[in-house]
Amino acid sequence: EENITVTEDFSRVDNTYQVDAEVCIMFTDFGKMQNFCNLLTEKLGTAVTISPPHFYHTPEAIDTLRRQVCVAAVGNTRQKAQEVCRLFGQSLGKPLLIKEEETKEWGGHMDSYLPRSPDSLTLQERIHNATAYASSRVFAVFEIKGKENRRNKLL
């Protein structure tokens, strides 16, 4: 409910009253927004006008994206190190050092040569322009364990 703003305008036309309402809703799920818009259109028909959506990312969402990308980079690094160890008949131990060396963030076609007004963009172009991307480069050092003899494991 804190993500909904309603503005109503009452007016008298001849002997009747007319109510115009503007409802602004902040959605965090694109699918739910589409379903809600479809429901309104289905139930109210031409009595409702749905404006194109405005997309943006909260600072919290961008921070979550940064963390997820860094964790994924560390996971990828560990997986690659594990594959190299297997190649040499070794096993990967615990991490000794993990350091995030570089992070990059970018979004959509912000460097487009032909600036267009936001209202002239298609929904797909709006989504693309609002999509946030991030990358993380990490450095990791892992302990390498020699393969234990099977005979020693049985004892």
mmCIF file of N, CA, C and O in Angstrom, residues 8-76:
data_model
loop_
_atom_site.group_PDB
_atom_site.id
_atom_site.type_symbol
_atom_site.label_atom_id
_atom_site.label_comp_id
_atom_site.label_asym_id
_atom_site.label_seq_id
_atom_site.Cartn_x
_atom_site.Cartn_y
_atom_site.Cartn_z
ATOM 1 N N GLU A 8 -7.521 11.985 -6.973
ATOM 2 C CA GLU A 8 -8.883 12.020 -7.516
ATOM 3 C C GLU A 8 -9.292 13.452 -7.819
ATOM 4 O O GLU A 8 -8.917 14.377 -7.111
ATOM 5 N N ASP A 9 -10.081 13.600 -8.877
ATOM 6 C CA ASP A 9 -10.586 14.909 -9.258
ATOM 7 C C ASP A 9 -12.099 14.778 -9.478
ATOM 8 O O ASP A 9 -12.540 14.058 -10.370
ATOM 9 N N PHE A 10 -12.881 15.448 -8.610
ATOM 10 C CA PHE A 10 -14.338 15.428 -8.722
ATOM 11 C C PHE A 10 -14.777 16.675 -9.479
ATOM 12 O O PHE A 10 -14.286 17.772 -9.224
ATOM 13 N N SER A 11 -15.700 16.490 -10.394
ATOM 14 C CA SER A 11 -16.253 17.645 -11.097
ATOM 15 C C SER A 11 -17.722 17.380 -11.406
ATOM 16 O O SER A 11 -18.177 16.244 -11.452
ATOM 17 N N ARG A 12 -18.433 18.477 -11.602
ATOM 18 C CA ARG A 12 -19.855 18.355 -11.919
ATOM 19 C C ARG A 12 -20.048 18.668 -13.394
ATOM 20 O O ARG A 12 -19.609 19.698 -13.892
ATOM 21 N N VAL A 13 -20.679 17.745 -14.079
ATOM 22 C CA VAL A 13 -20.973 17.901 -15.496
ATOM 23 C C VAL A 13 -22.479 17.779 -15.628
ATOM 24 O O VAL A 13 -23.051 16.721 -15.375
ATOM 25 N N ASP A 14 -23.119 18.911 -16.022
ATOM 26 C CA ASP A 14 -24.589 18.979 -16.079
ATOM 27 C C ASP A 14 -25.167 18.590 -14.717
ATOM 28 O O ASP A 14 -24.861 19.221 -13.733
ATOM 29 N N ASN A 15 -25.983 17.561 -14.664
ATOM 30 C CA ASN A 15 -26.591 17.144 -13.400
ATOM 31 C C ASN A 15 -25.925 15.902 -12.812
ATOM 32 O O ASN A 15 -26.501 15.224 -11.971
ATOM 33 N N THR A 16 -24.728 15.607 -13.272
ATOM 34 C CA THR A 16 -24.028 14.418 -12.765
ATOM 35 C C THR A 16 -22.651 14.813 -12.244
ATOM 36 O O THR A 16 -22.145 15.891 -12.533
ATOM 37 N N TYR A 17 -22.116 13.930 -11.484
ATOM 38 C CA TYR A 17 -20.747 14.115 -10.989
ATOM 39 C C TYR A 17 -19.815 13.174 -11.747
ATOM 40 O O TYR A 17 -20.172 12.048 -12.071
ATOM 41 N N GLN A 18 -18.634 13.690 -12.021
ATOM 42 C CA GLN A 18 -17.635 12.903 -12.732
ATOM 43 C C GLN A 18 -16.403 12.795 -11.849
ATOM 44 O O GLN A 18 -15.971 13.772 -11.247
ATOM 45 N N VAL A 19 -15.836 11.604 -11.777
ATOM 46 C CA VAL A 19 -14.633 11.372 -10.990
ATOM 47 C C VAL A 19 -13.540 10.896 -11.934
ATOM 48 O O VAL A 19 -13.712 9.922 -12.665
ATOM 49 N N ASP A 20 -12.432 11.606 -11.933
ATOM 50 C CA ASP A 20 -11.239 11.171 -12.657
ATOM 51 C C ASP A 20 -10.205 10.799 -11.598
ATOM 52 O O ASP A 20 -9.949 11.581 -10.674
ATOM 53 N N ALA A 21 -9.661 9.635 -11.716
ATOM 54 C CA ALA A 21 -8.671 9.182 -10.740
ATOM 55 C C ALA A 21 -7.388 8.776 -11.456
ATOM 56 O O ALA A 21 -7.426 8.167 -12.525
ATOM 57 N N GLU A 22 -6.279 9.139 -10.858
ATOM 58 C CA GLU A 22 -4.974 8.711 -11.345
ATOM 59 C C GLU A 22 -4.363 7.839 -10.256
ATOM 60 O O GLU A 22 -4.272 8.258 -9.103
ATOM 61 N N VAL A 23 -3.989 6.646 -10.628
ATOM 62 C CA VAL A 23 -3.391 5.704 -9.683
ATOM 63 C C VAL A 23 -1.969 5.408 -10.144
ATOM 64 O O VAL A 23 -1.758 4.947 -11.264
ATOM 65 N N CYS A 24 -1.022 5.713 -9.290
ATOM 66 C CA CYS A 24 0.385 5.420 -9.585
ATOM 67 C C CYS A 24 0.825 4.294 -8.648
ATOM 68 O O CYS A 24 0.670 4.405 -7.433
ATOM 69 N N ILE A 25 1.365 3.239 -9.244
ATOM 70 C CA ILE A 25 1.783 2.080 -8.457
ATOM 71 C C ILE A 25 3.231 1.756 -8.791
ATOM 72 O O ILE A 25 3.619 1.727 -9.955
ATOM 73 N N MET A 26 4.026 1.518 -7.751
ATOM 74 C CA MET A 26 5.401 1.093 -7.929
ATOM 75 C C MET A 26 5.453 -0.421 -7.810
ATOM 76 O O MET A 26 5.095 -0.980 -6.777
ATOM 77 N N PHE A 27 5.855 -1.091 -8.877
ATOM 78 C CA PHE A 27 5.975 -2.539 -8.883
ATOM 79 C C PHE A 27 7.447 -2.929 -8.798
ATOM 80 O O PHE A 27 8.302 -2.264 -9.370
ATOM 81 N N THR A 28 7.706 -4.014 -8.106
ATOM 82 C CA THR A 28 9.068 -4.552 -8.076
ATOM 83 C C THR A 28 9.169 -5.800 -8.937
ATOM 84 O O THR A 28 10.242 -6.353 -9.090
ATOM 85 N N ASP A 29 8.042 -6.226 -9.504
ATOM 86 C CA ASP A 29 8.006 -7.420 -10.345
ATOM 87 C C ASP A 29 7.317 -7.060 -11.666
ATOM 88 O O ASP A 29 6.142 -6.691 -11.674
ATOM 89 N N PHE A 30 8.054 -7.158 -12.765
ATOM 90 C CA PHE A 30 7.529 -6.768 -14.069
ATOM 91 C C PHE A 30 6.321 -7.615 -14.458
ATOM 92 O O PHE A 30 5.343 -7.112 -15.003
ATOM 93 N N GLY A 31 6.365 -8.909 -14.181
ATOM 94 C CA GLY A 31 5.249 -9.804 -14.508
ATOM 95 C C GLY A 31 3.972 -9.417 -13.783
ATOM 96 O O GLY A 31 2.882 -9.431 -14.386
ATOM 97 N N LYS A 32 4.093 -9.060 -12.507
ATOM 98 C CA LYS A 32 2.910 -8.632 -11.744
ATOM 99 C C LYS A 32 2.331 -7.349 -12.321
ATOM 100 O O LYS A 32 1.119 -7.180 -12.378
ATOM 101 N N MET A 33 3.218 -6.439 -12.759
ATOM 102 C CA MET A 33 2.748 -5.196 -13.369
ATOM 103 C C MET A 33 1.949 -5.504 -14.629
ATOM 104 O O MET A 33 0.864 -4.958 -14.832
ATOM 105 N N GLN A 34 2.472 -6.378 -15.479
ATOM 106 C CA GLN A 34 1.776 -6.730 -16.716
ATOM 107 C C GLN A 34 0.415 -7.368 -16.418
ATOM 108 O O GLN A 34 -0.579 -7.018 -17.051
ATOM 109 N N ASN A 35 0.387 -8.283 -15.453
ATOM 110 C CA ASN A 35 -0.881 -8.945 -15.096
ATOM 111 C C ASN A 35 -1.899 -7.936 -14.577
ATOM 112 O O ASN A 35 -3.078 -7.996 -14.924
ATOM 113 N N PHE A 36 -1.447 -6.990 -13.751
ATOM 114 C CA PHE A 36 -2.340 -5.975 -13.195
ATOM 115 C C PHE A 36 -2.889 -5.074 -14.302
ATOM 116 O O PHE A 36 -4.084 -4.777 -14.344
ATOM 117 N N CYS A 37 -2.031 -4.645 -15.214
ATOM 118 C CA CYS A 37 -2.471 -3.802 -16.337
ATOM 119 C C CYS A 37 -3.468 -4.545 -17.217
ATOM 120 O O CYS A 37 -4.475 -3.968 -17.656
ATOM 121 N N ASN A 38 -3.200 -5.807 -17.472
ATOM 122 C CA ASN A 38 -4.127 -6.612 -18.274
ATOM 123 C C ASN A 38 -5.479 -6.750 -17.579
ATOM 124 O O ASN A 38 -6.529 -6.657 -18.229
ATOM 125 N N LEU A 39 -5.473 -6.947 -16.271
ATOM 126 C CA LEU A 39 -6.718 -7.059 -15.504
ATOM 127 C C LEU A 39 -7.521 -5.761 -15.575
ATOM 128 O O LEU A 39 -8.735 -5.782 -15.820
ATOM 129 N N LEU A 40 -6.844 -4.623 -15.378
ATOM 130 C CA LEU A 40 -7.531 -3.325 -15.455
ATOM 131 C C LEU A 40 -8.145 -3.106 -16.836
ATOM 132 O O LEU A 40 -9.292 -2.674 -16.954
ATOM 133 N N THR A 41 -7.380 -3.413 -17.872
ATOM 134 C CA THR A 41 -7.868 -3.238 -19.238
ATOM 135 C C THR A 41 -9.058 -4.151 -19.505
ATOM 136 O O THR A 41 -10.042 -3.733 -20.121
ATOM 137 N N GLU A 42 -8.967 -5.375 -19.025
ATOM 138 C CA GLU A 42 -10.051 -6.338 -19.232
ATOM 139 C C GLU A 42 -11.324 -5.905 -18.512
ATOM 140 O O GLU A 42 -12.414 -5.958 -19.073
ATOM 141 N N LYS A 43 -11.209 -5.429 -17.288
ATOM 142 C CA LYS A 43 -12.382 -5.087 -16.481
ATOM 143 C C LYS A 43 -12.952 -3.709 -16.814
ATOM 144 O O LYS A 43 -14.158 -3.511 -16.780
ATOM 145 N N LEU A 44 -12.060 -2.735 -17.145
ATOM 146 C CA LEU A 44 -12.531 -1.367 -17.342
ATOM 147 C C LEU A 44 -12.560 -0.931 -18.810
ATOM 148 O O LEU A 44 -13.099 0.124 -19.125
ATOM 149 N N GLY A 45 -11.967 -1.699 -19.682
ATOM 150 C CA GLY A 45 -11.999 -1.391 -21.115
ATOM 151 C C GLY A 45 -11.428 -0.023 -21.430
ATOM 152 O O GLY A 45 -10.358 0.352 -20.973
ATOM 153 N N THR A 46 -12.177 0.755 -22.197
ATOM 154 C CA THR A 46 -11.694 2.075 -22.640
ATOM 155 C C THR A 46 -11.795 3.134 -21.538
ATOM 156 O O THR A 46 -11.319 4.254 -21.725
ATOM 157 N N ALA A 47 -12.393 2.782 -20.418
ATOM 158 C CA ALA A 47 -12.500 3.743 -19.314
ATOM 159 C C ALA A 47 -11.162 3.951 -18.605
ATOM 160 O O ALA A 47 -11.019 4.864 -17.805
ATOM 161 N N VAL A 48 -10.189 3.118 -18.923
ATOM 162 C CA VAL A 48 -8.883 3.230 -18.271
ATOM 163 C C VAL A 48 -7.811 3.510 -19.318
ATOM 164 O O VAL A 48 -7.857 3.004 -20.429
ATOM 165 N N THR A 49 -6.869 4.366 -18.940
ATOM 166 C CA THR A 49 -5.712 4.646 -19.779
ATOM 167 C C THR A 49 -4.487 4.254 -18.976
ATOM 168 O O THR A 49 -4.297 4.724 -17.854
ATOM 169 N N ILE A 50 -3.662 3.415 -19.560
ATOM 170 C CA ILE A 50 -2.454 2.962 -18.867
ATOM 171 C C ILE A 50 -1.256 3.606 -19.537
ATOM 172 O O ILE A 50 -1.006 3.412 -20.731
ATOM 173 N N SER A 51 -0.531 4.397 -18.768
ATOM 174 C CA SER A 51 0.661 5.069 -19.288
ATOM 175 C C SER A 51 1.817 4.082 -19.368
ATOM 176 O O SER A 51 1.855 3.098 -18.634
ATOM 177 N N PRO A 52 2.772 4.356 -20.248
ATOM 178 C CA PRO A 52 3.950 3.475 -20.327
ATOM 179 C C PRO A 52 4.700 3.485 -18.990
ATOM 180 O O PRO A 52 4.748 4.506 -18.305
ATOM 181 N N PRO A 53 5.294 2.356 -18.627
ATOM 182 C CA PRO A 53 6.003 2.292 -17.346
ATOM 183 C C PRO A 53 7.294 3.088 -17.359
ATOM 184 O O PRO A 53 7.907 3.301 -18.406
ATOM 185 N N HIS A 54 7.684 3.520 -16.174
ATOM 186 C CA HIS A 54 8.964 4.192 -15.970
ATOM 187 C C HIS A 54 9.807 3.236 -15.132
ATOM 188 O O HIS A 54 9.399 2.834 -14.048
ATOM 189 N N PHE A 55 10.965 2.849 -15.628
ATOM 190 C CA PHE A 55 11.810 1.882 -14.937
ATOM 191 C C PHE A 55 12.958 2.584 -14.224
ATOM 192 O O PHE A 55 13.540 3.527 -14.753
ATOM 193 N N TYR A 56 13.297 2.082 -13.044
ATOM 194 C CA TYR A 56 14.489 2.560 -12.345
ATOM 195 C C TYR A 56 14.913 1.519 -11.324
ATOM 196 O O TYR A 56 14.152 0.613 -10.988
ATOM 197 N N HIS A 57 16.128 1.635 -10.848
ATOM 198 C CA HIS A 57 16.671 0.713 -9.853
ATOM 199 C C HIS A 57 16.924 1.474 -8.558
ATOM 200 O O HIS A 57 17.501 2.553 -8.584
ATOM 201 N N THR A 58 16.511 0.882 -7.467
ATOM 202 C CA THR A 58 16.793 1.490 -6.168
ATOM 203 C C THR A 58 18.265 1.256 -5.836
ATOM 204 O O THR A 58 18.872 0.300 -6.341
ATOM 205 N N PRO A 59 18.838 2.082 -4.983
ATOM 206 C CA PRO A 59 20.236 1.846 -4.562
ATOM 207 C C PRO A 59 20.403 0.456 -3.927
ATOM 208 O O PRO A 59 21.429 -0.185 -4.115
ATOM 209 N N GLU A 60 19.387 0.000 -3.209
ATOM 210 C CA GLU A 60 19.457 -1.325 -2.582
ATOM 211 C C GLU A 60 19.535 -2.423 -3.636
ATOM 212 O O GLU A 60 20.267 -3.403 -3.483
ATOM 213 N N ALA A 61 18.772 -2.277 -4.731
ATOM 214 C CA ALA A 61 18.787 -3.277 -5.799
ATOM 215 C C ALA A 61 20.146 -3.319 -6.491
ATOM 216 O O ALA A 61 20.663 -4.402 -6.802
ATOM 217 N N ILE A 62 20.743 -2.158 -6.722
ATOM 218 C CA ILE A 62 22.068 -2.102 -7.356
ATOM 219 C C ILE A 62 23.111 -2.723 -6.428
ATOM 220 O O ILE A 62 23.992 -3.464 -6.867
ATOM 221 N N ASP A 63 23.003 -2.451 -5.127
ATOM 222 C CA ASP A 63 23.931 -3.032 -4.157
ATOM 223 C C ASP A 63 23.805 -4.559 -4.127
ATOM 224 O O ASP A 63 24.806 -5.276 -4.083
ATOM 225 N N THR A 64 22.584 -5.057 -4.194
ATOM 226 C CA THR A 64 22.354 -6.504 -4.237
ATOM 227 C C THR A 64 22.964 -7.100 -5.499
ATOM 228 O O THR A 64 23.592 -8.164 -5.454
ATOM 229 N N LEU A 65 22.797 -6.422 -6.636
ATOM 230 C CA LEU A 65 23.390 -6.881 -7.889
ATOM 231 C C LEU A 65 24.905 -6.964 -7.764
ATOM 232 O O LEU A 65 25.515 -7.974 -8.166
ATOM 233 N N ARG A 66 25.539 -5.953 -7.190
ATOM 234 C CA ARG A 66 26.995 -5.949 -7.009
ATOM 235 C C ARG A 66 27.447 -7.161 -6.194
ATOM 236 O O ARG A 66 28.423 -7.833 -6.542
ATOM 237 N N ARG A 67 26.748 -7.419 -5.074
ATOM 238 C CA ARG A 67 27.107 -8.549 -4.216
ATOM 239 C C ARG A 67 26.935 -9.875 -4.947
ATOM 240 O O ARG A 67 27.794 -10.754 -4.872
ATOM 241 N N GLN A 68 25.816 -10.038 -5.666
ATOM 242 C CA GLN A 68 25.558 -11.285 -6.389
ATOM 243 C C GLN A 68 26.624 -11.535 -7.448
ATOM 244 O O GLN A 68 27.078 -12.670 -7.628
ATOM 245 N N VAL A 69 27.033 -10.492 -8.142
ATOM 246 C CA VAL A 69 28.040 -10.634 -9.190
ATOM 247 C C VAL A 69 29.387 -11.017 -8.587
ATOM 248 O O VAL A 69 30.087 -11.898 -9.109
ATOM 249 N N CYS A 70 29.749 -10.422 -7.469
ATOM 250 C CA CYS A 70 31.014 -10.743 -6.806
ATOM 251 C C CYS A 70 31.003 -12.192 -6.310
ATOM 252 O O CYS A 70 31.977 -12.935 -6.507
ATOM 253 N N VAL A 71 29.917 -12.614 -5.693
ATOM 254 C CA VAL A 71 29.811 -13.995 -5.205
ATOM 255 C C VAL A 71 29.892 -14.976 -6.371
ATOM 256 O O VAL A 71 30.562 -16.010 -6.284
ATOM 257 N N ALA A 72 29.240 -14.659 -7.484
ATOM 258 C CA ALA A 72 29.299 -15.523 -8.668
ATOM 259 C C ALA A 72 30.724 -15.592 -9.214
ATOM 260 O O ALA A 72 31.189 -16.670 -9.623
ATOM 261 N N ALA A 73 31.438 -14.464 -9.212
ATOM 262 C CA ALA A 73 32.821 -14.446 -9.699
ATOM 263 C C ALA A 73 33.711 -15.319 -8.821
ATOM 264 O O ALA A 73 34.561 -16.060 -9.327
ATOM 265 N N VAL A 74 33.521 -15.273 -7.517
ATOM 266 C CA VAL A 74 34.301 -16.109 -6.606
ATOM 267 C C VAL A 74 33.972 -17.583 -6.855
ATOM 268 O O VAL A 74 34.863 -18.438 -6.901
ATOM 269 N N GLY A 75 32.699 -17.888 -7.041
ATOM 270 C CA GLY A 75 32.292 -19.265 -7.331
ATOM 271 C C GLY A 75 32.902 -19.779 -8.625
ATOM 272 O O GLY A 75 33.372 -20.925 -8.698
ATOM 273 N N ASN A 76 32.914 -18.930 -9.662
ATOM 274 C CA ASN A 76 33.524 -19.310 -10.939
ATOM 275 C C ASN A 76 35.025 -19.552 -10.787
ATOM 276 O O ASN A 76 35.581 -20.490 -11.359
#
